PDB file of C-alpha atoms in Angstrom:
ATOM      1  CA  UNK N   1       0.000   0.000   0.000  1.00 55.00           C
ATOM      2  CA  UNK N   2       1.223   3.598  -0.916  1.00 61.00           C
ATOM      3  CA  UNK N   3       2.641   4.974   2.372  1.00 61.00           C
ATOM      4  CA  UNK N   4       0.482   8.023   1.549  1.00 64.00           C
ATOM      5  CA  UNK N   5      -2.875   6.643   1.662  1.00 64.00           C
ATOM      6  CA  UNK N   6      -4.066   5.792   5.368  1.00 64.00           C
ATOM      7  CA  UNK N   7      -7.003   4.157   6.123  1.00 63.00           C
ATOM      8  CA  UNK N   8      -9.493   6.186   8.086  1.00 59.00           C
ATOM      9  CA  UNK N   9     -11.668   4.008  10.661  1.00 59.00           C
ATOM     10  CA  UNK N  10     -15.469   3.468  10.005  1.00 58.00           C
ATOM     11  CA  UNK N  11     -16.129   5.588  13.375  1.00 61.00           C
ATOM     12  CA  UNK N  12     -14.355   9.015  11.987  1.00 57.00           C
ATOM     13  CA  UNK N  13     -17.294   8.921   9.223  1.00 60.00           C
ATOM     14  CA  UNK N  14     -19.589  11.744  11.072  1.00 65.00           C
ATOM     15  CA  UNK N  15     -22.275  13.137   8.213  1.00 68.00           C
ATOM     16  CA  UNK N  16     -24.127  16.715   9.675  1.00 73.00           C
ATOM     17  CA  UNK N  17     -27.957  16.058  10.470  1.00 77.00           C
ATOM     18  CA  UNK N  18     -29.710  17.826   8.136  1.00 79.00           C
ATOM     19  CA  UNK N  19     -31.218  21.186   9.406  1.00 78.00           C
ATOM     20  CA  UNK N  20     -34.839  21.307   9.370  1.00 78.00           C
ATOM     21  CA  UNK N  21     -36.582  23.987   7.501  1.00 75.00           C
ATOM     22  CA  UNK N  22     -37.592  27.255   9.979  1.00 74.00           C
ATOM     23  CA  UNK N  23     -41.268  27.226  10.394  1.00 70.00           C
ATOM     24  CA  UNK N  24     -43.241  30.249   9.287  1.00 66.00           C
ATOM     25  CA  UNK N  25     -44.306  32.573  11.767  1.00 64.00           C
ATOM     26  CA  UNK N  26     -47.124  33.968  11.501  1.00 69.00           C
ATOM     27  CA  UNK N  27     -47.629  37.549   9.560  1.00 73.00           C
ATOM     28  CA  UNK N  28     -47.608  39.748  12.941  1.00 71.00           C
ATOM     29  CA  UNK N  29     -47.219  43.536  12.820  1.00 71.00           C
ATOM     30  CA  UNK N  30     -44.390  45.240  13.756  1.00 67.00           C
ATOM     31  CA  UNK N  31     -46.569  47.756  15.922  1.00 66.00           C
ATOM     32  CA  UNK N  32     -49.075  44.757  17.116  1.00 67.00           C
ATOM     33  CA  UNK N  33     -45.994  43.329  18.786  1.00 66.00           C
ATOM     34  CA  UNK N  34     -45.038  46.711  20.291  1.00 60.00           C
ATOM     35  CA  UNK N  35     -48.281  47.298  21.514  1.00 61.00           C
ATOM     36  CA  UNK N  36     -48.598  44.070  23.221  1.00 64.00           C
ATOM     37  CA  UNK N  37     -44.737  44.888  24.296  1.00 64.00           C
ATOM     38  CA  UNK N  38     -46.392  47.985  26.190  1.00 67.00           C
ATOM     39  CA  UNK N  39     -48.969  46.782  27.854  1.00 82.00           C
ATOM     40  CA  UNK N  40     -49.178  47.170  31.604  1.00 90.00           C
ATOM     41  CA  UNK N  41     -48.456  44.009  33.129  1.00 93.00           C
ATOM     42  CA  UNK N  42     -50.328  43.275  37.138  1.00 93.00           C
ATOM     43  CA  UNK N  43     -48.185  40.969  38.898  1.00 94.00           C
ATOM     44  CA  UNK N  44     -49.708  38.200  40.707  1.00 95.00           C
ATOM     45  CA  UNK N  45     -49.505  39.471  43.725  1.00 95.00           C
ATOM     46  CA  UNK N  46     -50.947  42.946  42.503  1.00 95.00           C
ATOM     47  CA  UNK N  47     -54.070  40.806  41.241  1.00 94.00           C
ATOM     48  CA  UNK N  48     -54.361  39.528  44.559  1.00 95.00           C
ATOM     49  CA  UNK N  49     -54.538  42.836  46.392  1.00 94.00           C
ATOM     50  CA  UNK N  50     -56.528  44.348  43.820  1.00 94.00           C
ATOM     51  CA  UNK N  51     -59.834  41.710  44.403  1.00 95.00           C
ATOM     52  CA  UNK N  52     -58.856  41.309  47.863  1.00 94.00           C
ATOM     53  CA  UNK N  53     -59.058  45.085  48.583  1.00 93.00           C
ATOM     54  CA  UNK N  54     -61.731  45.327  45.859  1.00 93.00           C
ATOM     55  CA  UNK N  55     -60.348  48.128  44.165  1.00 93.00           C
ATOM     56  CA  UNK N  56     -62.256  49.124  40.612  1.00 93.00           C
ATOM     57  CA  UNK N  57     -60.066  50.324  37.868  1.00 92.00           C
ATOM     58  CA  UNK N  58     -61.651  50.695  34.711  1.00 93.00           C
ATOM     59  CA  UNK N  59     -59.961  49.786  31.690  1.00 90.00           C
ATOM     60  CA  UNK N  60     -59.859  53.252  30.231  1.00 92.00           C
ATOM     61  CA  UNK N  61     -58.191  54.306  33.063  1.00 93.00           C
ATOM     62  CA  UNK N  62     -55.708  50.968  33.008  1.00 92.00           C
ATOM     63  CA  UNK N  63     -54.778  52.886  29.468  1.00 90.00           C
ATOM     64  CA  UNK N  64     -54.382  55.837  30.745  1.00 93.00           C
ATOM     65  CA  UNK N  65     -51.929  54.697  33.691  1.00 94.00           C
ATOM     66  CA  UNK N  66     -50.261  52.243  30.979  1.00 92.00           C
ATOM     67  CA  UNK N  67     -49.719  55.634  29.027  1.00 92.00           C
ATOM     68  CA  UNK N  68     -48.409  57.667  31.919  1.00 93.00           C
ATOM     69  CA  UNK N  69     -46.042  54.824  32.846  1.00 93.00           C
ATOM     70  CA  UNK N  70     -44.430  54.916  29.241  1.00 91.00           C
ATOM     71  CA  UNK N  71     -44.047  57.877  29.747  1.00 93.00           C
ATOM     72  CA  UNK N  72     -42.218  57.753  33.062  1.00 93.00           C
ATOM     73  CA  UNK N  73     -40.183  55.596  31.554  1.00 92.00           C
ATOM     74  CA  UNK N  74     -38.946  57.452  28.614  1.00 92.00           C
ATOM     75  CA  UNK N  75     -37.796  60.530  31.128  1.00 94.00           C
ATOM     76  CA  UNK N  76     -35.531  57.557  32.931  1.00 94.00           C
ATOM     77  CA  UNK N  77     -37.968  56.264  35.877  1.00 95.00           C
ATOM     78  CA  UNK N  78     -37.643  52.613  36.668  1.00 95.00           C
ATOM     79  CA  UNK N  79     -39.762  52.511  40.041  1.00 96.00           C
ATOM     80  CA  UNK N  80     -42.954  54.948  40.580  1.00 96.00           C
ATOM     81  CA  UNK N  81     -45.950  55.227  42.424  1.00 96.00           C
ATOM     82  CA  UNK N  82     -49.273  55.625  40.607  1.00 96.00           C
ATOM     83  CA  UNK N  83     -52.024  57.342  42.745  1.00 95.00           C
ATOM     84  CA  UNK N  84     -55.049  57.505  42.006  1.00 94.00           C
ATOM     85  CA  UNK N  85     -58.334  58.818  43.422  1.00 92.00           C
ATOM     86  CA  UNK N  86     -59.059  55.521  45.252  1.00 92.00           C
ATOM     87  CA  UNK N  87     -56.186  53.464  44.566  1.00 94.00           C
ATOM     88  CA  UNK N  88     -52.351  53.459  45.009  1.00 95.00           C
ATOM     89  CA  UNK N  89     -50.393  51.365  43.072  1.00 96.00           C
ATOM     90  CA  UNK N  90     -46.594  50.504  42.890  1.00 96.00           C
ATOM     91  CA  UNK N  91     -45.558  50.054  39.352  1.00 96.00           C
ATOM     92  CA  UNK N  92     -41.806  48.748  37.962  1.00 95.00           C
ATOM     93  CA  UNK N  93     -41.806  51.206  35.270  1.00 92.00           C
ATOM     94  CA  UNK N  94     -38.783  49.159  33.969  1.00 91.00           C
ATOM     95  CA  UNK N  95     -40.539  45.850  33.502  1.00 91.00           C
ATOM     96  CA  UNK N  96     -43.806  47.492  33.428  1.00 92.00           C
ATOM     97  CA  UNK N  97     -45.594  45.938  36.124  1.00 94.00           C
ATOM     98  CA  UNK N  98     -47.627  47.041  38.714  1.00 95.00           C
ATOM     99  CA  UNK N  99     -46.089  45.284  41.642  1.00 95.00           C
ATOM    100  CA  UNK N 100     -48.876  45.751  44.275  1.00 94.00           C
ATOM    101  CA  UNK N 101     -52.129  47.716  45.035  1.00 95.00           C
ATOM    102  CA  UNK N 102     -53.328  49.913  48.255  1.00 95.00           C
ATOM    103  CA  UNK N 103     -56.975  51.479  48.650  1.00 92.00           C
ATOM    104  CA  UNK N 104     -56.212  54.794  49.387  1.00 88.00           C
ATOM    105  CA  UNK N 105     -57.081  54.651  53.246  1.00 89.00           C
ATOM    106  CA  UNK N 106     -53.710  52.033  53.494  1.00 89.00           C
ATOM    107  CA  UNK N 107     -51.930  54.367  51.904  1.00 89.00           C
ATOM    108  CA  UNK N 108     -52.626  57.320  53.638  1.00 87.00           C
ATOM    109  CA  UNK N 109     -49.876  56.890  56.474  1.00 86.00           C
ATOM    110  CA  UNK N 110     -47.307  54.826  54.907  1.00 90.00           C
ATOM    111  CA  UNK N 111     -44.151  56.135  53.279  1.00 92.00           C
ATOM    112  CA  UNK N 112     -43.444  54.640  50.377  1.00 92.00           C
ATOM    113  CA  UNK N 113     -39.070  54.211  49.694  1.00 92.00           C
ATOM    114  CA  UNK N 114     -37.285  52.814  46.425  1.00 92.00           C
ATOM    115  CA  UNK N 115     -39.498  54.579  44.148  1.00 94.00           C
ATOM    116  CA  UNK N 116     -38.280  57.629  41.856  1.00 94.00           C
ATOM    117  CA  UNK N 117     -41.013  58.791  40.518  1.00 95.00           C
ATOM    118  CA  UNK N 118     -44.610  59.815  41.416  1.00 94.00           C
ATOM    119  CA  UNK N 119     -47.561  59.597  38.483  1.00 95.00           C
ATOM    120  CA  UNK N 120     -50.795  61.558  40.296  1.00 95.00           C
ATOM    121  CA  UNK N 121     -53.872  60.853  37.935  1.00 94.00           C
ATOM    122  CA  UNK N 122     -57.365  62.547  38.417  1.00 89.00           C
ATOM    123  CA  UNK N 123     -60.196  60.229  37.536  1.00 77.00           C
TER     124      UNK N 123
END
């Protein structure tokens, strides 16, 4: 045998698996996927509070806070405190989730810390 042909073993034989085809997405929007990006999140936790203190925020006013907290945001909040006329709620403007939920009367003598920013919205 020519000293310049070796034999390679049967095991050294690898052959790639075949990559399967990417599946189609479906034909989503740019903005629909922002949109749903900016939505205000409640934690569970919030949720709880929110029945358990049966606090009523109507969803107009859920757009307007999810509006206001964008807009935190953008000036460089990451923690603020939403009050409202009845409610008080602690939102992560950074992940955009309202953490928890007060009535108003709880959160009369409390002092809130960590937050750095304050959204007061008039119903």
């Amino acid at each position: 045998m020519d000293h310049r042909i070796h034999q390679i073993p049967k095991q050294a034989l690898h052959f790639p698996k075949p990559i399967p085809p990417k599946q189609k997405t479906p034909n989503v929007s740019f903005n629909e996927i922002l949109t749903e990006q900016q939505k205000l999140k409640v934690s569970k936790h919030a949720s709880d509070r929110i029945k358990e203190r049966n606090i009523d925020i109507p969803d107009e006013l859920w757009q307007t806070i999810g509006e206001k907290v964008q807009e935190a945001r953008q000036k460089g909040i990451t923690d603020s405190l939403v009050v409202l006329n009845d409610a008080t709620l602690l939102v992560s403007a950074k992940n955009n989730t309202v953490v928890t939920a007060l009535n108003r009367q709880e959160a009369r003598n409390r002092i809130f810390t960590n937050i750095n920013g304050t959204i007061l919205i008039d119903e």
